């Protein structure tokens, strides 16, 4: 990361990216070095796992594990950053309802909805012993994941970043915009000195609240549509991005 006045900059080489969504994704010109996994009737394909393990995965976990598995298959094992604003919201909302009724919470269900559960499952399925971090949404939004990845890249040559979301329970919708689909994006990020497409992120301090993003985040939309620059306002900053296709 470099700092200029009050701005902070991050730079990465995008070695590979992989996306899945529960709704069909129209064919568009997307960022280089990537792929969109088949829609598969709204259920992410995790056929690489034994049947018993597949049955234990929630729709959100299936999505995240599918893109992470594909990225590791393409680039090998590496430390990882997993990010979601709300994680397994469907699971923990059900548990809250059960508690409100005076019922007991299933230990198995609880273990599946803690925020690092998906990261742990992905690490287990890939037999990975490398470190991972599970982040929740905060004032920096999904860009916090890039900050974490940038720090990791000081010590390792590449990092796997996985972002994922699902629709929130209806009770939350009057207060939060939320996602309209279940989706997951994995990106293999290398140091900016590597050959390949270059992603630059700039954080500009700013006052004012975040601008809610309905549906897919603007950054994810940019990846899928091939848009090479854009910006997004968070609570105390504006994040700008630019993709340069350098061969």
Backbone as CSV, one residue per row, in Angstrom:
resi,resn,N_x,N_y,N_z,CA_x,CA_y,CA_z,C_x,C_y,C_z
1,UNK,0.844,-1.192,0.000,0.000,0.000,0.000,0.874,1.235,0.000
2,UNK,0.497,2.219,-0.803,1.195,3.500,-0.825,0.240,4.594,-0.403
3,UNK,0.773,5.644,0.223,-0.046,6.761,0.661,0.390,8.031,-0.043
4,UNK,-0.571,8.792,-0.540,-0.323,10.074,-1.165,-1.270,11.074,-0.528
5,UNK,-0.678,12.033,0.243,-1.481,12.954,1.034,-2.378,12.114,1.939
6,UNK,-3.698,12.217,1.728,-4.598,11.446,2.589,-5.152,10.235,1.854
7,UNK,-4.735,10.021,0.635,-5.223,8.878,-0.111,-4.366,7.642,0.180
8,UNK,-4.980,6.479,0.100,-4.267,5.211,0.234,-4.512,4.393,-1.017
9,UNK,-3.473,3.744,-1.491,-3.583,2.981,-2.729,-3.136,1.546,-2.530
10,UNK,-3.857,0.633,-3.180,-3.510,-0.780,-3.218,-3.370,-1.186,-4.674
11,UNK,-2.447,-2.087,-4.953,-2.255,-2.565,-6.319,-2.055,-4.077,-6.292
12,UNK,-2.720,-4.767,-7.221,-2.666,-6.223,-7.292,-2.543,-6.663,-8.751
13,UNK,-2.018,-7.854,-8.929,-2.161,-8.567,-10.195,-3.310,-9.553,-10.037
14,UNK,-4.297,-9.486,-10.933,-5.426,-10.427,-10.888,-5.034,-11.651,-11.705
15,UNK,-4.625,-12.692,-11.022,-4.146,-13.898,-11.693,-5.298,-14.772,-12.181
16,UNK,-6.428,-14.702,-11.469,-7.594,-15.499,-11.854,-8.782,-15.036,-11.030
17,UNK,-9.977,-15.095,-11.611,-11.192,-14.870,-10.823,-12.261,-15.843,-11.278
18,UNK,-13.210,-16.099,-10.383,-14.262,-17.077,-10.649,-15.541,-16.603,-9.960
19,UNK,-16.673,-16.698,-10.664,-17.936,-16.173,-10.137,-19.048,-17.187,-10.333
20,UNK,-19.959,-17.223,-9.342,-21.190,-18.008,-9.470,-22.334,-17.210,-8.863
21,UNK,-23.519,-17.350,-9.482,-24.714,-16.677,-8.978,-25.924,-17.589,-9.156
22,UNK,-26.883,-17.477,-8.241,-28.054,-18.348,-8.276,-29.031,-17.983,-9.387
23,UNK,-28.851,-16.826,-10.018,-29.655,-16.436,-11.181,-28.779,-16.523,-12.422
24,UNK,-29.357,-16.850,-13.591,-28.544,-16.923,-14.804,-27.836,-15.604,-15.071
25,UNK,-26.567,-15.679,-15.420,-25.766,-14.484,-15.680,-25.661,-14.284,-17.194
26,UNK,-26.149,-13.137,-17.720,-26.058,-12.906,-19.164,-24.605,-12.841,-19.625
27,UNK,-24.360,-13.309,-20.832,-23.010,-13.304,-21.375,-22.608,-11.881,-21.738
28,UNK,-21.557,-11.407,-21.108,-21.049,-10.059,-21.367,-19.534,-10.115,-21.458
29,UNK,-18.941,-8.996,-21.805,-17.491,-8.892,-21.820,-17.009,-8.603,-20.412
30,UNK,-16.329,-9.550,-19.810,-15.926,-9.428,-18.416,-14.432,-9.149,-18.317
31,UNK,-13.954,-9.014,-17.082,-12.528,-8.801,-16.863,-11.730,-10.012,-17.351
32,UNK,-10.471,-9.804,-17.731,-9.645,-10.924,-18.201,-9.300,-11.889,-17.073
33,UNK,-8.837,-13.068,-17.474,-8.351,-14.106,-16.549,-9.442,-14.645,-15.632
34,UNK,-10.684,-14.665,-16.113,-11.755,-15.125,-15.243,-12.728,-16.053,-15.922
35,UNK,-13.675,-16.544,-15.129,-14.707,-17.439,-15.648,-15.953,-17.350,-14.768
36,UNK,-17.097,-17.600,-15.386,-18.375,-17.653,-14.679,-18.832,-19.105,-14.658
37,UNK,-18.996,-19.656,-13.487,-19.393,-21.057,-13.376,-20.839,-21.240,-13.815
38,UNK,-21.194,-22.407,-14.325,-22.565,-22.659,-14.786,-23.595,-22.413,-13.688
39,UNK,-24.734,-21.869,-14.104,-25.832,-21.555,-13.190,-26.341,-22.797,-12.480
40,UNK,-26.411,-23.911,-13.217,-26.760,-25.218,-12.645,-28.099,-25.183,-11.903
41,UNK,-29.101,-24.529,-12.526,-30.447,-24.447,-11.963,-30.466,-23.833,-10.568
42,UNK,-29.586,-22.865,-10.353,-29.589,-22.122,-9.092,-28.942,-22.824,-7.928
43,UNK,-28.141,-23.858,-8.207,-27.482,-24.611,-7.135,-26.025,-24.815,-7.529
44,UNK,-25.105,-24.175,-6.822,-23.691,-24.260,-7.171,-23.221,-25.706,-7.179
45,UNK,-22.452,-26.067,-8.192,-21.980,-27.440,-8.357,-20.790,-27.697,-7.429
46,UNK,-20.972,-28.580,-6.470,-19.877,-28.991,-5.581,-19.677,-30.497,-5.708
47,UNK,-19.774,-30.981,-6.937,-19.615,-32.404,-7.198,-18.236,-32.935,-6.867
48,UNK,-17.285,-32.039,-6.615,-15.946,-32.464,-6.236,-15.890,-32.979,-4.801
49,UNK,-17.000,-32.806,-4.052,-17.042,-33.247,-2.658,-17.827,-34.555,-2.533
50,UNK,-17.519,-35.365,-1.534,-18.325,-36.555,-1.256,-19.762,-36.158,-0.921
51,UNK,-20.698,-37.060,-1.169,-22.121,-36.764,-0.989,-22.440,-36.324,0.430
52,UNK,-21.831,-36.944,1.428,-22.113,-36.587,2.808,-21.721,-35.136,3.095
53,UNK,-20.604,-34.696,2.569,-20.174,-33.318,2.775,-21.052,-32.339,1.993
54,UNK,-21.479,-32.722,0.808,-22.358,-31.850,0.011,-23.652,-31.567,0.738
55,UNK,-24.221,-32.591,1.372,-25.516,-32.434,2.023,-25.455,-31.475,3.205
56,UNK,-24.301,-31.300,3.793,-24.172,-30.441,4.965,-23.992,-28.965,4.606
57,UNK,-23.790,-28.678,3.339,-23.514,-27.303,2.930,-24.807,-26.529,2.665
58,UNK,-24.879,-25.326,3.184,-25.985,-24.423,2.860,-25.794,-23.891,1.444
59,UNK,-26.828,-23.280,0.836,-26.653,-22.684,-0.494,-25.514,-21.672,-0.554
60,UNK,-25.350,-20.852,0.501,-24.272,-19.869,0.509,-22.912,-20.549,0.607
61,UNK,-22.806,-21.573,1.462,-21.550,-22.300,1.588,-21.193,-23.020,0.298
62,UNK,-22.189,-23.572,-0.387,-21.929,-24.227,-1.672,-21.324,-23.234,-2.658
63,UNK,-21.902,-22.040,-2.713,-21.422,-21.027,-3.657,-19.977,-20.642,-3.363
64,UNK,-19.688,-20.333,-2.095,-18.337,-19.909,-1.730,-17.322,-21.037,-1.933
65,UNK,-17.693,-22.252,-1.542,-16.768,-23.372,-1.683,-16.516,-23.717,-3.150
66,UNK,-17.528,-23.537,-3.995,-17.364,-23.852,-5.417,-16.342,-22.939,-6.075
67,UNK,-16.455,-21.626,-5.843,-15.514,-20.705,-6.492,-14.126,-20.810,-5.873
68,UNK,-14.058,-21.050,-4.553,-12.756,-21.200,-3.917,-12.042,-22.453,-4.429
69,UNK,-12.794,-23.532,-4.559,-12.209,-24.782,-5.071,-11.674,-24.587,-6.485
70,UNK,-12.455,-23.919,-7.328,-12.009,-23.704,-8.709,-10.748,-22.848,-8.750
71,UNK,-10.675,-21.827,-7.909,-9.500,-20.963,-7.903,-8.267,-21.712,-7.409
72,UNK,-8.423,-22.534,-6.387,-7.280,-23.312,-5.900,-6.871,-24.370,-6.923
73,UNK,-7.834,-24.916,-7.650,-7.498,-25.879,-8.698,-6.663,-25.215,-9.782
74,UNK,-6.927,-23.947,-10.041,-6.229,-23.205,-11.093,-4.859,-22.710,-10.642
75,UNK,-4.737,-22.335,-9.359,-3.528,-21.647,-8.898,-2.833,-22.300,-7.723
76,UNK,-3.335,-23.426,-7.238,-2.720,-24.075,-6.095,-3.213,-23.499,-4.780
77,UNK,-2.742,-24.084,-3.683,-3.161,-23.636,-2.364,-2.475,-22.323,-2.020
78,UNK,-3.127,-21.527,-1.174,-2.592,-20.219,-0.780,-3.379,-19.715,0.418
79,UNK,-2.831,-18.776,1.193,-3.616,-18.146,2.256,-4.847,-17.473,1.662
80,UNK,-5.878,-17.280,2.484,-7.140,-16.788,1.929,-7.811,-15.780,2.859
81,UNK,-8.621,-14.936,2.234,-9.465,-13.967,2.931,-10.896,-14.219,2.494
82,UNK,-11.775,-14.527,3.431,-13.191,-14.741,3.145,-13.970,-13.545,3.688
83,UNK,-14.885,-13.027,2.876,-15.620,-11.824,3.280,-17.107,-11.967,2.980
84,UNK,-17.933,-11.562,3.938,-19.377,-11.458,3.730,-19.926,-10.408,4.689
85,UNK,-20.846,-9.603,4.214,-21.477,-8.618,5.091,-22.295,-9.291,6.185
86,UNK,-23.113,-10.272,5.816,-24.068,-10.838,6.760,-23.946,-12.350,6.929
87,UNK,-23.133,-13.005,6.135,-22.914,-14.431,6.312,-24.186,-15.260,6.221
88,UNK,-24.283,-16.268,7.078,-25.400,-17.216,7.034,-26.632,-16.618,7.719
89,UNK,-27.133,-15.528,7.175,-28.240,-14.796,7.805,-29.505,-15.647,7.920
90,UNK,-29.749,-16.510,6.945,-30.946,-17.350,7.014,-30.882,-18.289,8.212
91,UNK,-29.697,-18.849,8.474,-29.538,-19.769,9.592,-29.691,-19.061,10.932
92,UNK,-28.951,-17.954,11.114,-28.997,-17.363,12.457,-30.310,-16.649,12.731
93,UNK,-31.041,-16.227,11.676,-32.366,-15.654,11.911,-33.323,-16.733,12.404
94,UNK,-33.234,-17.919,11.843,-34.045,-19.039,12.319,-33.732,-19.352,13.780
95,UNK,-32.470,-19.299,14.149,-32.100,-19.575,15.541,-32.636,-18.503,16.476
96,UNK,-32.586,-17.245,16.047,-33.142,-16.169,16.864,-34.642,-16.358,17.079
97,UNK,-35.336,-16.797,16.031,-36.767,-17.064,16.172,-37.013,-18.202,17.161
98,UNK,-36.169,-19.225,17.104,-36.321,-20.342,18.035,-36.081,-19.893,19.474
99,UNK,-35.064,-19.062,19.673,-34.788,-18.562,21.015,-35.940,-17.707,21.537
100,UNK,-36.529,-16.905,20.636,-37.650,-16.052,21.034,-38.851,-16.886,21.474
101,UNK,-38.959,-18.099,20.958,-40.048,-18.990,21.329,-39.700,-19.857,22.543
102,UNK,-38.487,-19.647,23.079,-38.071,-20.437,24.228,-37.563,-21.805,23.872
103,UNK,-37.242,-22.020,22.591,-36.760,-23.328,22.173,-35.233,-23.386,22.265
104,UNK,-34.696,-24.600,22.210,-33.252,-24.797,22.273,-32.644,-24.630,20.884
105,UNK,-31.389,-24.181,20.859,-30.664,-24.010,19.603,-29.865,-25.270,19.303
106,UNK,-29.949,-25.718,18.075,-29.198,-26.898,17.661,-27.702,-26.566,17.607
107,UNK,-26.861,-27.307,18.333,-25.415,-27.065,18.265,-24.866,-27.207,16.847
108,UNK,-25.421,-28.160,16.093,-24.961,-28.348,14.722,-25.296,-27.131,13.870
109,UNK,-26.524,-26.630,14.005,-26.919,-25.450,13.231,-26.077,-24.231,13.630
110,UNK,-25.809,-24.100,14.940,-24.991,-22.980,15.398,-23.595,-23.041,14.793
111,UNK,-23.005,-24.223,14.766,-21.642,-24.364,14.244,-21.573,-24.021,12.761
112,UNK,-22.694,-24.188,12.052,-22.708,-23.918,10.621,-22.932,-22.443,10.291
113,UNK,-23.362,-21.646,11.264,-23.697,-20.257,10.939,-22.736,-19.243,11.542
114,UNK,-21.743,-19.669,12.349,-20.750,-18.713,12.823,-20.000,-18.150,11.616
115,UNK,-19.462,-16.946,11.751,-19.014,-16.229,10.561,-17.815,-16.874,9.868
116,UNK,-17.005,-17.622,10.603,-15.848,-18.241,9.958,-16.128,-19.669,9.508
117,UNK,-17.388,-20.113,9.598,-17.706,-21.507,9.267,-17.412,-21.819,7.805
118,UNK,-17.810,-20.936,6.892,-17.610,-21.203,5.463,-16.129,-21.235,5.129
119,UNK,-15.364,-20.303,5.692,-13.916,-20.314,5.462,-13.296,-21.607,5.978
120,UNK,-13.741,-22.051,7.149,-13.224,-23.292,7.700,-13.582,-24.499,6.856
121,UNK,-14.827,-24.536,6.368,-15.241,-25.650,5.517,-14.431,-25.695,4.226
122,UNK,-14.217,-24.529,3.616,-13.439,-24.487,2.379,-12.008,-24.959,2.626
123,UNK,-11.427,-24.524,3.724,-10.071,-24.960,4.060,-10.023,-26.474,4.286
124,UNK,-11.027,-27.002,4.974,-11.087,-28.436,5.235,-11.242,-29.225,3.940
125,UNK,-12.140,-28.778,3.054,-12.397,-29.497,1.812,-11.177,-29.508,0.903
126,UNK,-10.346,-28.464,0.988,-9.153,-28.397,0.154,-7.924,-28.966,0.855
127,UNK,-8.123,-29.518,2.058,-7.008,-30.056,2.844,-5.899,-29.020,2.977
128,UNK,-6.301,-27.766,3.206,-5.355,-26.666,3.301,-4.967,-26.420,4.761
129,UNK,-3.679,-26.264,4.989,-3.179,-25.932,6.316,-2.664,-24.494,6.377
130,UNK,-2.936,-23.726,5.319,-2.485,-22.340,5.265,-3.481,-21.428,5.972
131,UNK,-3.027,-20.274,6.444,-3.917,-19.397,7.222,-5.050,-18.811,6.399
132,UNK,-6.159,-18.558,7.075,-7.271,-17.846,6.444,-7.851,-16.856,7.444
133,UNK,-8.521,-15.843,6.925,-9.186,-14.820,7.724,-10.626,-14.725,7.247
134,UNK,-11.580,-14.638,8.170,-12.995,-14.440,7.830,-13.416,-13.065,8.333
135,UNK,-13.792,-12.192,7.424,-14.153,-10.819,7.758,-15.653,-10.597,7.592
136,UNK,-16.203,-9.734,8.435,-17.591,-9.285,8.299,-17.612,-7.873,7.736
137,UNK,-18.761,-7.478,7.218,-18.890,-6.136,6.673,-18.704,-5.076,7.739
138,UNK,-18.111,-3.977,7.361,-17.897,-2.853,8.269,-17.951,-1.558,7.486
139,UNK,-17.297,-0.541,7.990,-17.371,0.770,7.343,-16.680,0.794,5.986
140,UNK,-15.790,-0.176,5.706,-15.101,-0.206,4.418,-15.776,-1.148,3.413
141,UNK,-16.822,-1.838,3.822,-17.484,-2.764,2.906,-16.528,-3.867,2.460
142,UNK,-16.757,-4.389,1.255,-15.927,-5.490,0.770,-14.480,-5.071,0.527
143,UNK,-14.218,-3.766,0.494,-12.844,-3.306,0.274,-11.951,-3.617,1.466
144,UNK,-12.552,-3.883,2.622,-11.765,-4.331,3.765,-11.039,-5.640,3.453
145,UNK,-11.651,-6.467,2.606,-11.018,-7.722,2.227,-9.752,-7.475,1.413
146,UNK,-9.769,-6.447,0.569,-8.579,-6.117,-0.211,-7.480,-5.549,0.684
147,UNK,-7.859,-4.789,1.701,-6.869,-4.304,2.662,-6.170,-5.477,3.346
148,UNK,-6.958,-6.474,3.752,-6.390,-7.653,4.405,-5.498,-8.425,3.444
149,UNK,-5.961,-8.585,2.201,-5.169,-9.306,1.203,-3.857,-8.578,0.922
150,UNK,-3.910,-7.241,0.862,-2.692,-6.478,0.644,-1.673,-6.694,1.747
151,UNK,-2.139,-6.790,2.979,-1.234,-7.079,4.083,-0.627,-8.464,3.979
152,UNK,-1.432,-9.463,3.602,-0.920,-10.821,3.466,0.159,-10.908,2.386
153,UNK,-0.036,-10.131,1.304,0.897,-10.212,0.186,2.277,-9.652,0.507
154,UNK,2.416,-9.037,1.652,3.752,-8.633,2.085,4.613,-9.846,2.419
155,UNK,3.966,-10.982,2.713,4.689,-12.179,3.148,4.570,-13.360,2.197
156,UNK,3.556,-13.354,1.316,3.340,-14.491,0.418,3.142,-13.974,-1.007
157,UNK,3.360,-14.814,-2.030,3.253,-14.333,-3.419,1.835,-14.194,-3.946
158,UNK,0.873,-14.914,-3.359,-0.499,-14.819,-3.838,-1.474,-15.122,-2.715
159,UNK,-2.680,-14.558,-2.844,-3.722,-14.688,-1.825,-5.050,-14.944,-2.525
160,UNK,-5.858,-15.812,-1.944,-7.208,-16.062,-2.443,-8.190,-15.183,-1.682
161,UNK,-8.968,-14.384,-2.393,-10.009,-13.552,-1.793,-11.363,-14.078,-2.247
162,UNK,-12.245,-14.364,-1.297,-13.572,-14.901,-1.605,-14.635,-14.021,-0.943
163,UNK,-15.519,-13.432,-1.759,-16.637,-12.625,-1.261,-17.934,-13.337,-1.600
164,UNK,-18.921,-13.301,-0.704,-20.159,-14.035,-0.942,-21.292,-13.424,-0.136
165,UNK,-22.498,-13.482,-0.691,-23.688,-12.962,-0.026,-24.900,-13.773,-0.466
166,UNK,-25.997,-13.628,0.298,-27.272,-14.248,-0.046,-28.392,-13.286,0.342
167,UNK,-29.605,-13.490,-0.150,-30.713,-12.617,0.259,-30.939,-12.662,1.761
168,UNK,-31.203,-11.512,2.334,-31.485,-11.439,3.767,-32.898,-11.921,4.065
169,UNK,-33.169,-12.367,5.283,-34.550,-12.669,5.670,-35.438,-11.440,5.486
170,UNK,-36.692,-11.668,5.166,-37.610,-10.565,4.853,-37.685,-9.532,5.971
171,UNK,-37.522,-9.949,7.211,-37.656,-9.022,8.339,-36.596,-7.923,8.309
172,UNK,-35.467,-8.185,7.648,-34.380,-7.197,7.604,-34.506,-6.212,6.442
173,UNK,-35.289,-6.553,5.442,-35.297,-5.783,4.199,-35.702,-4.317,4.356
174,UNK,-36.617,-3.952,5.298,-36.922,-2.518,5.449,-35.737,-1.698,5.948
175,UNK,-34.707,-2.355,6.486,-33.587,-1.640,7.094,-32.280,-1.788,6.314
176,UNK,-32.149,-2.849,5.529,-30.930,-3.108,4.780,-31.294,-3.485,3.349
177,UNK,-30.531,-3.004,2.353,-30.864,-3.335,0.965,-30.649,-4.808,0.652
178,UNK,-29.506,-5.350,1.059,-29.258,-6.775,0.868,-29.097,-7.190,-0.580
179,UNK,-28.688,-8.449,-0.758,-28.524,-9.030,-2.083,-29.843,-9.644,-2.538
180,UNK,-30.058,-9.681,-3.834,-31.267,-10.293,-4.384,-31.028,-11.730,-4.833
181,UNK,-29.790,-12.144,-4.851,-29.425,-13.505,-5.243,-28.341,-14.016,-4.300
182,UNK,-28.103,-15.323,-4.371,-26.929,-15.900,-3.720,-25.791,-15.886,-4.725
183,UNK,-24.642,-15.339,-4.321,-23.522,-15.232,-5.255,-22.200,-15.356,-4.515
184,UNK,-21.149,-15.667,-5.267,-19.804,-15.750,-4.696,-18.792,-15.398,-5.772
185,UNK,-17.786,-14.643,-5.381,-16.689,-14.247,-6.270,-15.374,-14.591,-5.595
186,UNK,-14.520,-15.341,-6.279,-13.174,-15.639,-5.799,-12.166,-14.981,-6.729
187,UNK,-11.129,-14.394,-6.147,-10.069,-13.762,-6.932,-8.723,-14.215,-6.378
188,UNK,-7.851,-14.671,-7.272,-6.471,-14.950,-6.896,-5.655,-13.700,-7.173
189,UNK,-5.140,-13.084,-6.116,-4.427,-11.821,-6.220,-2.945,-12.031,-5.963
190,UNK,-2.136,-11.469,-6.851,-0.697,-11.496,-6.669,-0.154,-10.096,-6.467
191,UNK,1.132,-10.011,-6.226,1.758,-8.702,-6.069,1.733,-7.952,-7.390
192,UNK,1.708,-6.632,-7.307,1.538,-5.824,-8.512,2.713,-5.931,-9.473
193,UNK,3.862,-6.414,-9.018,5.013,-6.545,-9.898,4.872,-7.733,-10.852
194,UNK,3.905,-8.618,-10.609,3.729,-9.796,-11.454,3.134,-9.406,-12.801
195,UNK,3.348,-10.251,-13.800,2.769,-10.018,-15.117,1.290,-10.360,-15.105
196,UNK,0.476,-9.575,-15.809,-0.946,-9.845,-15.901,-1.780,-8.606,-15.653
197,UNK,-3.114,-8.742,-15.695,-4.011,-7.605,-15.472,-3.767,-6.965,-14.113
198,UNK,-3.721,-5.652,-14.089,-3.392,-4.915,-12.869,-4.637,-4.221,-12.317
199,UNK,-4.932,-4.479,-11.055,-6.048,-3.844,-10.364,-5.499,-2.831,-9.379
200,UNK,-5.968,-1.599,-9.480,-5.563,-0.553,-8.552,-6.782,-0.044,-7.794
201,UNK,-6.658,0.033,-6.487,-7.717,0.530,-5.611,-7.202,1.750,-4.861
202,UNK,-8.010,2.789,-4.828,-7.635,4.021,-4.130,-8.719,4.374,-3.127
203,UNK,-8.309,4.601,-1.900,-9.235,5.009,-0.845,-9.096,6.498,-0.607
204,UNK,-10.187,7.223,-0.807,-10.225,8.673,-0.609,-11.108,8.986,0.597
205,UNK,-10.558,9.541,1.667,-11.391,9.879,2.829,-12.509,10.839,2.445
206,UNK,-13.691,10.622,2.992,-14.839,11.476,2.675,-15.844,11.395,3.808
207,UNK,-16.593,12.461,3.997,-17.651,12.495,4.992,-18.970,12.047,4.374
208,UNK,-19.875,11.598,5.210,-21.188,11.206,4.721,-21.385,9.708,4.776
209,UNK,-22.650,9.275,4.766,-22.961,7.847,4.875,-22.705,7.108,3.569
210,UNK,-22.621,5.797,3.684,-22.464,4.959,2.498,-23.710,5.029,1.637
211,UNK,-23.522,4.850,0.335,-24.642,4.760,-0.598,-25.016,3.284,-0.729
212,UNK,-26.228,2.892,-0.328,-26.608,1.471,-0.374,-26.503,0.908,-1.790
213,UNK,-26.030,-0.324,-1.886,-25.927,-1.012,-3.167,-26.961,-2.136,-3.194
214,UNK,-27.897,-2.044,-4.106,-28.909,-3.081,-4.253,-28.424,-4.114,-5.275
215,UNK,-28.682,-5.352,-4.977,-28.209,-6.399,-5.871,-26.718,-6.618,-5.704
216,UNK,-26.036,-6.922,-6.799,-24.597,-7.141,-6.743,-23.873,-5.838,-6.454
217,UNK,-22.802,-5.871,-5.638,-22.015,-4.652,-5.420,-21.482,-4.089,-6.729
218,UNK,-21.276,-2.784,-6.778,-20.787,-2.145,-7.996,-19.486,-2.767,-8.481
219,UNK,-18.603,-3.096,-7.541,-17.326,-3.682,-7.938,-17.535,-5.023,-8.635
220,UNK,-18.412,-5.858,-8.088,-18.680,-7.164,-8.695,-19.328,-6.992,-10.059
221,UNK,-20.238,-6.043,-10.192,-20.842,-5.762,-11.487,-19.782,-5.356,-12.508
222,UNK,-18.782,-4.594,-12.052,-17.715,-4.170,-12.951,-16.918,-5.367,-13.466
223,UNK,-16.629,-6.319,-12.567,-15.902,-7.521,-12.972,-16.660,-8.256,-14.072
224,UNK,-17.964,-8.393,-13.899,-18.773,-9.183,-14.833,-19.046,-8.459,-16.140
225,UNK,-19.100,-7.144,-16.107,-19.428,-6.376,-17.308,-18.200,-5.889,-18.061
226,UNK,-17.014,-6.061,-17.463,-15.808,-5.593,-18.115,-15.532,-4.117,-17.908
227,UNK,-16.319,-3.464,-17.055,-16.089,-2.037,-16.793,-14.760,-1.886,-16.069
228,UNK,-13.897,-1.027,-16.562,-12.518,-0.974,-16.084,-12.264,0.080,-15.019
229,UNK,-13.268,0.859,-14.665,-13.065,1.842,-13.598,-14.411,2.172,-12.970
230,UNK,-14.353,2.678,-11.750,-15.576,3.050,-11.059,-15.257,3.446,-9.635
231,UNK,-16.300,3.711,-8.865,-16.112,4.121,-7.478,-17.325,3.713,-6.658
232,UNK,-17.135,3.718,-5.338,-18.203,3.352,-4.408,-18.008,4.114,-3.109
233,UNK,-19.071,4.733,-2.598,-18.993,5.487,-1.355,-19.316,4.582,-0.176
234,UNK,-18.385,4.530,0.775,-18.600,3.848,2.037,-18.848,4.905,3.116
235,UNK,-18.904,4.482,4.375,-19.288,5.402,5.442,-18.351,6.593,5.577
236,UNK,-17.046,6.351,5.490,-16.098,7.445,5.688,-15.072,7.540,4.571
237,UNK,-15.394,6.957,3.438,-14.424,6.970,2.347,-15.125,6.699,1.020
238,UNK,-14.444,7.072,-0.051,-14.839,6.694,-1.404,-13.734,5.812,-1.957
239,UNK,-14.106,4.629,-2.379,-13.149,3.711,-2.980,-13.258,3.782,-4.497
240,UNK,-12.129,3.989,-5.158,-12.051,3.994,-6.617,-11.268,2.765,-7.068
241,UNK,-11.657,2.196,-8.202,-10.892,1.074,-8.746,-10.624,1.281,-10.220
242,UNK,-9.544,0.667,-10.697,-9.201,0.700,-12.101,-8.515,-0.605,-12.485
243,UNK,-8.949,-1.180,-13.582,-8.345,-2.409,-14.093,-7.600,-2.091,-15.394
244,UNK,-6.320,-2.421,-15.434,-5.514,-2.247,-16.637,-5.134,-3.630,-17.149
245,UNK,-5.546,-3.951,-18.375,-5.251,-5.271,-18.965,-3.836,-5.234,-19.538
246,UNK,-2.875,-5.626,-18.701,-1.479,-5.604,-19.097,-1.022,-7.034,-19.309
247,UNK,-0.589,-7.363,-20.488,-0.146,-8.734,-20.793,1.339,-8.898,-20.482
